[in-house]
Amino acid sequence: MLVSAKEMLAKARDGKYAVGQFNINNLEWTKSVLLTAEELKSPVILGVSEGAGKYMTGFKTVAAMVKAMIEELGITVPVALHLDHGSYEGCYKCIEAGFSSIMFDGSHYPIDENVAKTQELVKICEEKGLSLEAEVGSIGGEEDGVVGLGECADPAECKMVADLGVTMLAAGIGNIHGKYPENWPGLRFDVLEAIKKEVGDMPLVLHGGTGIPEDMIKKAISLGVAKINVNTECQLSFAEATRKYIEAGKDLEGKGFDPRKLLAPGAEAIKQTVKEKMELFGSVGKA
Ligand code: 13P
C-alpha cells in the first residue's frame, strides 16, 4: 500500500520506535526492501535521492516501478515513496511523478529562505496528501553529490520550521552520511534534547544511519527520533556479497553469469541488512 509517511511516523513516535528509510538504487534494491518489510510486517519508507532518481531514468520511472511492484508482489504493509534531500525543483518533479512523500532540504539556504520555500511546499503537500520532511542544520558527509558540513541545528530555527506544519524534521545532531570516521565523537544528545523541547510532538529524523552504534540509535529513538535513514550500509553489504560471488569464481560456473544469479547474493545481503535495522529500530510487527 503506497501511503504518505504521516500516519506511520505518528504511530512510531507514540510507540517509541522508528521507521527505517532505506534508499533504493534499482529494481533489486526495491524488491529486497519491499519483501523484507512484508515478511517482518513492518512499515517502510523507500528513499530516492535525486542522483538515484536520475540513474533510474527519472522519478516517473521510479514511481511507476514502485507502484507496480507493490501490486505484483502483494505488499500489504504501508510503504512511503520519499524523495531524499530534494532540491526545490526536485520536490515539484516528485509531486508530479506520484511520490507519496518528499524531503525539501533547504538547509543550505539562509533560514528565512528555507522557511519561505518549506512553507510553500507545506501547502502543496497538504492539498495533495503527501508527507513533507524539512531540514535544519546540515548532515555531514557526502551523499550522491550533496555535501553537508555537519553543523548542529539551532533549536530555535527547528521550532520555526516545525511550526510551519511539516510532517517530520531532520535536524543535524553530529550525524554524517557514509561511514563514520574513527574519531567521530558521537551524536549530540544535548542538542537533540534541546530540539525536542522546542518542537514538541514533531517526529524527528536521523540521517546517516550507517554505522551509528546500537545504544546511540536506541537513545535517539527514546528522545523523539521516529525515522532513521540507511543508505550506505545496504550498498556495502550488496558490494561485499557480490565480490564474494565473483572472487569464488561462481560467475564462471555454468550459467553463473546470468544477472539473475550474479545479483542474487547482493539482493539477499540487502534483505539481511534491512532485517537487522528493522529489528533494531523496533518497527517489526508494527504494520
Ligand atoms: P547513510 O548513507 O550514512 O546510511 O545515510 C543515509 C541517509 O541519511 C539518507 O539521507
CSV table of C-alpha atoms and ligand atoms in Angstrom, one decimal:
chain,number,residue,atom,x,y,z
A,1,MET,CA,0.0,0.0,0.0
A,2,LEU,CA,1.6,3.3,-1.1
A,3,VAL,CA,0.8,5.9,1.6
A,4,SER,CA,2.2,9.1,2.9
A,5,ALA,CA,4.6,8.8,5.9
A,6,LYS,CA,2.3,10.8,8.2
A,7,GLU,CA,0.4,8.1,10.0
A,8,MET,CA,3.3,5.6,10.2
A,9,LEU,CA,5.5,8.2,11.8
A,10,ALA,CA,2.9,9.4,14.3
A,11,LYS,CA,2.4,5.8,15.4
A,12,ALA,CA,6.2,5.3,15.6
A,13,ARG,CA,6.6,8.5,17.7
A,14,ASP,CA,3.8,7.4,20.1
A,15,GLY,CA,5.1,3.8,20.2
A,16,LYS,CA,8.7,4.8,20.8
A,17,TYR,CA,10.2,3.0,17.7
A,18,ALA,CA,11.5,4.3,14.4
A,19,VAL,CA,10.5,3.5,10.8
A,20,GLY,CA,13.5,2.9,8.5
A,21,GLN,CA,14.1,4.8,5.3
A,22,PHE,CA,16.1,2.6,3.0
A,23,ASN,CA,17.4,4.3,-0.1
A,24,ILE,CA,16.8,2.4,-3.4
A,25,ASN,CA,19.1,2.4,-6.5
A,26,ASN,CA,17.5,-0.1,-8.8
A,27,LEU,CA,14.9,-2.9,-9.1
A,28,GLU,CA,16.8,-5.4,-7.0
A,29,TRP,CA,17.1,-2.9,-4.1
A,30,THR,CA,13.4,-2.0,-4.2
A,31,LYS,CA,12.4,-5.7,-4.3
A,32,SER,CA,14.6,-6.6,-1.4
A,33,VAL,CA,13.4,-3.8,0.8
A,34,LEU,CA,9.7,-4.4,0.0
A,35,LEU,CA,9.9,-8.2,0.5
A,36,THR,CA,11.7,-7.8,3.9
A,37,ALA,CA,9.1,-5.2,5.1
A,38,GLU,CA,6.3,-7.5,4.1
A,39,GLU,CA,7.9,-10.6,5.7
A,40,LEU,CA,8.5,-8.6,9.0
A,41,LYS,CA,5.2,-6.8,8.9
A,42,SER,CA,7.0,-3.5,9.2
A,43,PRO,CA,6.1,-0.1,7.7
A,44,VAL,CA,8.8,1.1,5.4
A,45,ILE,CA,10.0,4.3,3.6
A,46,LEU,CA,11.8,3.9,0.2
A,47,GLY,CA,14.2,6.8,-0.1
A,48,VAL,CA,15.2,8.1,-3.5
A,49,SER,CA,18.0,10.7,-3.8
A,50,GLU,CA,18.0,13.0,-6.9
A,51,GLY,CA,21.1,11.1,-8.1
A,52,ALA,CA,19.4,7.7,-7.8
A,53,GLY,CA,16.3,9.1,-9.4
A,54,LYS,CA,18.3,10.2,-12.4
A,55,TYR,CA,20.2,6.9,-12.5
A,56,MET,CA,16.8,5.0,-12.7
A,57,THR,CA,16.0,7.3,-15.7
A,58,GLY,CA,13.7,9.7,-13.8
A,59,PHE,CA,11.2,10.0,-10.9
A,60,LYS,CA,8.3,8.8,-13.1
A,61,THR,CA,10.0,5.5,-13.8
A,62,VAL,CA,10.7,5.1,-10.1
A,63,ALA,CA,7.1,5.8,-9.1
A,64,ALA,CA,5.7,3.5,-11.8
A,65,MET,CA,8.1,0.7,-10.7
A,66,VAL,CA,7.3,1.0,-7.0
A,67,LYS,CA,3.6,1.2,-7.5
A,68,ALA,CA,3.6,-1.8,-9.9
A,69,MET,CA,5.9,-3.8,-7.6
A,70,ILE,CA,3.7,-3.2,-4.6
A,71,GLU,CA,0.8,-4.6,-6.6
A,72,GLU,CA,2.6,-7.5,-8.2
A,73,LEU,CA,4.4,-8.7,-5.0
A,74,GLY,CA,1.2,-8.3,-3.0
A,75,ILE,CA,2.8,-5.9,-0.5
A,76,THR,CA,0.2,-5.1,2.3
A,77,VAL,CA,2.4,-3.1,4.7
A,78,PRO,CA,2.4,0.7,4.5
A,79,VAL,CA,5.1,1.9,2.0
A,80,ALA,CA,6.0,5.6,1.5
A,81,LEU,CA,7.9,6.6,-1.6
A,82,HIS,CA,10.0,9.5,-0.4
A,83,LEU,CA,12.4,12.0,-2.2
A,84,ASP,CA,15.6,12.2,-0.1
A,85,HIS,CA,17.4,15.6,0.2
A,86,GLY,CA,15.2,17.1,-2.5
A,87,SER,CA,16.0,20.4,-4.2
A,88,TYR,CA,13.1,22.9,-4.6
A,89,GLU,CA,12.7,21.8,-8.3
A,90,GLY,CA,13.2,18.1,-7.4
A,91,CYS,CA,10.3,18.3,-5.0
A,92,TYR,CA,7.9,19.6,-7.7
A,93,LYS,CA,9.1,16.9,-10.1
A,94,CYS,CA,8.4,14.1,-7.5
A,95,ILE,CA,5.0,15.5,-6.6
A,96,GLU,CA,4.1,15.4,-10.3
A,97,ALA,CA,5.6,11.9,-10.7
A,98,GLY,CA,3.3,10.5,-7.9
A,99,PHE,CA,5.7,10.2,-4.9
A,100,SER,CA,3.8,9.9,-1.6
A,101,SER,CA,6.3,11.9,0.4
A,102,ILE,CA,9.1,14.4,-0.2
A,103,MET,CA,12.0,15.9,1.7
A,104,PHE,CA,12.9,19.5,0.9
A,105,ASP,CA,16.5,20.1,2.0
A,106,GLY,CA,16.7,23.8,2.4
A,107,SER,CA,19.4,23.6,5.0
A,108,HIS,CA,22.0,25.4,2.7
A,109,TYR,CA,19.7,28.4,2.3
A,110,PRO,CA,19.6,31.3,4.8
A,111,ILE,CA,16.9,30.3,7.3
A,112,ASP,CA,14.4,32.8,6.0
A,113,GLU,CA,14.6,31.4,2.5
A,114,ASN,CA,14.4,27.8,3.9
A,115,VAL,CA,11.3,28.8,5.8
A,116,ALA,CA,9.6,30.5,2.8
A,117,LYS,CA,10.3,27.6,0.5
A,118,THR,CA,9.3,25.0,3.1
A,119,GLN,CA,6.1,26.9,3.8
A,120,GLU,CA,5.1,26.9,0.1
A,121,LEU,CA,5.7,23.1,0.0
A,122,VAL,CA,3.7,22.5,3.2
A,123,LYS,CA,0.6,24.0,1.4
A,124,ILE,CA,1.0,21.9,-1.7
A,125,CYS,CA,1.7,18.7,0.2
A,126,GLU,CA,-1.4,19.3,2.4
A,127,GLU,CA,-3.5,19.7,-0.7
A,128,LYS,CA,-2.2,16.6,-2.3
A,129,GLY,CA,-2.0,14.4,0.8
A,130,LEU,CA,1.8,14.0,0.8
A,131,SER,CA,4.1,14.0,3.8
A,132,LEU,CA,6.9,16.5,3.9
A,133,GLU,CA,10.3,16.4,5.6
A,134,ALA,CA,12.3,19.6,6.2
A,135,GLU,CA,15.9,20.0,7.3
A,136,VAL,CA,17.7,22.4,9.6
A,137,GLY,CA,21.4,22.2,10.2
A,138,SER,CA,23.1,20.2,7.6
A,139,ILE,CA,24.0,16.5,7.8
A,140,GLY,CA,27.8,16.0,7.5
A,141,GLY,CA,29.5,14.0,4.8
A,142,GLU,CA,28.5,13.4,1.2
A,143,GLU,CA,25.6,11.6,-0.4
A,144,ASP,CA,25.2,11.5,-4.2
A,145,GLY,CA,26.9,14.8,-4.6
A,146,VAL,CA,25.1,16.5,-1.8
A,147,VAL,CA,27.8,17.7,0.6
A,148,GLY,CA,27.0,18.8,4.2
A,149,LEU,CA,29.4,20.2,6.7
A,150,GLY,CA,27.5,18.7,9.6
A,151,GLU,CA,26.7,21.6,11.8
A,152,CYS,CA,24.3,21.0,14.6
A,153,ALA,CA,20.8,22.5,14.2
A,154,ASP,CA,19.8,25.6,16.1
A,155,PRO,CA,16.8,24.5,18.3
A,156,ALA,CA,15.0,27.9,17.7
A,157,GLU,CA,15.3,27.5,13.9
A,158,CYS,CA,14.0,24.0,14.3
A,159,LYS,CA,10.9,25.4,16.0
A,160,MET,CA,10.4,28.0,13.2
A,161,VAL,CA,10.4,25.2,10.6
A,162,ALA,CA,8.4,22.7,12.7
A,163,ASP,CA,5.7,25.4,13.3
A,164,LEU,CA,5.1,25.6,9.5
A,165,GLY,CA,3.3,22.2,9.8
A,166,VAL,CA,5.8,19.9,8.2
A,167,THR,CA,5.3,16.2,8.9
A,168,MET,CA,8.8,15.4,10.1
A,169,LEU,CA,12.0,17.3,10.8
A,170,ALA,CA,15.6,16.3,10.0
A,171,ALA,CA,17.9,18.2,12.4
A,172,GLY,CA,21.7,17.9,12.4
A,173,ILE,CA,23.0,16.5,15.7
A,174,GLY,CA,26.5,15.5,14.6
A,175,ASN,CA,25.3,12.8,12.2
A,176,ILE,CA,27.2,12.1,9.0
A,177,HIS,CA,26.3,10.4,5.7
A,178,GLY,CA,28.5,7.4,4.8
A,179,LYS,CA,31.0,5.7,7.1
A,180,TYR,CA,31.8,7.5,10.4
A,181,PRO,CA,35.5,8.4,11.0
A,182,GLU,CA,37.4,6.6,13.8
A,183,ASN,CA,37.5,9.8,15.8
A,184,TRP,CA,33.8,10.6,15.5
A,185,PRO,CA,32.7,12.0,18.9
A,186,GLY,CA,29.1,10.5,18.6
A,187,LEU,CA,25.6,12.0,18.4
A,188,ARG,CA,25.0,15.2,20.3
A,189,PHE,CA,22.1,14.1,22.6
A,190,ASP,CA,22.2,17.5,24.4
A,191,VAL,CA,21.3,19.2,21.0
A,192,LEU,CA,18.6,16.5,20.3
A,193,GLU,CA,17.1,17.1,23.8
A,194,ALA,CA,17.1,20.9,23.2
A,195,ILE,CA,15.4,20.5,19.8
A,196,LYS,CA,12.8,18.1,21.2
A,197,LYS,CA,11.9,20.7,23.8
A,198,GLU,CA,11.3,23.2,21.1
A,199,VAL,CA,9.4,21.1,18.6
A,200,GLY,CA,7.2,19.1,20.9
A,201,ASP,CA,5.4,16.2,19.1
A,202,MET,CA,7.2,16.6,15.8
A,203,PRO,CA,8.7,13.3,14.6
A,204,LEU,CA,12.4,13.7,14.2
A,205,VAL,CA,14.5,12.2,11.5
A,206,LEU,CA,18.0,10.8,12.0
A,207,HIS,CA,20.0,10.7,8.8
A,208,GLY,CA,23.3,8.9,8.4
A,209,GLY,CA,22.0,5.7,10.0
A,210,THR,CA,25.0,3.6,8.7
A,211,GLY,CA,27.5,2.9,11.5
A,212,ILE,CA,25.8,4.5,14.4
A,213,PRO,CA,26.3,2.2,17.5
A,214,GLU,CA,23.1,0.4,18.6
A,215,ASP,CA,23.0,2.1,22.0
A,216,MET,CA,23.0,5.6,20.4
A,217,ILE,CA,20.2,4.5,18.0
A,218,LYS,CA,18.1,3.4,20.9
A,219,LYS,CA,18.8,6.5,22.9
A,220,ALA,CA,17.9,8.7,19.9
A,221,ILE,CA,14.6,6.9,19.5
A,222,SER,CA,13.8,7.4,23.2
A,223,LEU,CA,14.4,11.1,22.7
A,224,GLY,CA,12.0,11.5,19.8
A,225,VAL,CA,13.6,10.1,16.6
A,226,ALA,CA,10.9,8.3,14.6
A,227,LYS,CA,12.6,7.9,11.3
A,228,ILE,CA,16.1,6.6,10.6
A,229,ASN,CA,17.7,6.8,7.1
A,230,VAL,CA,20.0,4.0,5.9
A,231,ASN,CA,21.8,4.0,2.6
A,232,THR,CA,25.5,3.2,2.7
A,233,GLU,CA,25.1,0.1,4.8
A,234,CYS,CA,22.9,-1.6,2.1
A,235,GLN,CA,25.4,-0.6,-0.6
A,236,LEU,CA,28.3,-2.1,1.5
A,237,SER,CA,26.5,-5.4,2.1
A,238,PHE,CA,25.5,-5.6,-1.6
A,239,ALA,CA,29.1,-5.0,-2.8
A,240,GLU,CA,30.6,-7.4,-0.3
A,241,ALA,CA,28.2,-10.3,-1.3
A,242,THR,CA,28.8,-9.6,-5.0
A,243,ARG,CA,32.5,-9.5,-4.6
A,244,LYS,CA,32.5,-12.8,-2.7
A,245,TYR,CA,30.4,-14.4,-5.5
A,246,ILE,CA,32.9,-13.3,-8.2
A,247,GLU,CA,36.0,-14.0,-6.2
A,248,ALA,CA,34.8,-17.5,-5.7
A,249,GLY,CA,34.5,-17.8,-9.5
A,250,LYS,CA,30.8,-18.5,-9.3
A,251,ASP,CA,30.1,-16.4,-12.3
A,252,LEU,CA,32.3,-18.7,-14.3
A,253,GLU,CA,30.5,-21.9,-13.3
A,254,GLY,CA,27.6,-23.0,-15.6
A,255,LYS,CA,25.2,-20.1,-16.1
A,256,GLY,CA,26.6,-18.2,-13.1
A,257,PHE,CA,27.0,-15.1,-15.3
A,258,ASP,CA,23.2,-14.8,-15.6
A,259,PRO,CA,22.4,-11.4,-14.0
A,260,ARG,CA,19.6,-13.0,-12.0
A,261,LYS,CA,22.2,-15.3,-10.4
A,262,LEU,CA,25.0,-12.8,-10.3
A,263,LEU,CA,22.9,-10.2,-8.4
A,264,ALA,CA,21.1,-12.7,-6.2
A,265,PRO,CA,23.7,-12.8,-3.3
A,266,GLY,CA,23.7,-9.0,-3.2
A,267,ALA,CA,20.0,-8.8,-3.1
A,268,GLU,CA,19.9,-11.4,-0.3
A,269,ALA,CA,22.5,-9.3,1.6
A,270,ILE,CA,20.4,-6.2,1.4
A,271,LYS,CA,17.4,-8.2,2.8
A,272,GLN,CA,19.6,-9.2,5.8
A,273,THR,CA,20.8,-5.7,6.5
A,274,VAL,CA,17.2,-4.3,6.2
A,275,LYS,CA,16.0,-7.0,8.6
A,276,GLU,CA,18.7,-6.2,11.2
A,277,LYS,CA,17.8,-2.5,11.0
A,278,MET,CA,14.1,-3.1,11.4
A,279,GLU,CA,14.7,-5.2,14.4
A,280,LEU,CA,17.0,-2.6,15.9
A,281,PHE,CA,14.6,0.3,15.2
A,282,GLY,CA,11.7,-1.7,16.7
A,283,SER,CA,9.4,-1.5,13.7
A,284,VAL,CA,8.9,-5.2,13.2
A,285,GLY,CA,5.2,-6.2,13.5
A,286,LYS,CA,4.1,-2.6,13.6
A,287,ALA,CA,2.4,-2.5,10.1
B,1,13P,P1,23.9,6.6,5.3
B,1,13P,O1,24.3,6.6,3.9
B,1,13P,O2,25.0,7.1,6.2
B,1,13P,O3,23.3,5.4,5.7
B,1,13P,O4,22.8,7.8,5.4
B,1,13P,C1,21.6,7.7,4.7
B,1,13P,C2,20.8,8.9,4.7
B,1,13P,O5,20.9,9.7,5.6
B,1,13P,C3,20.0,9.2,3.6
B,1,13P,O6,19.5,10.5,3.5
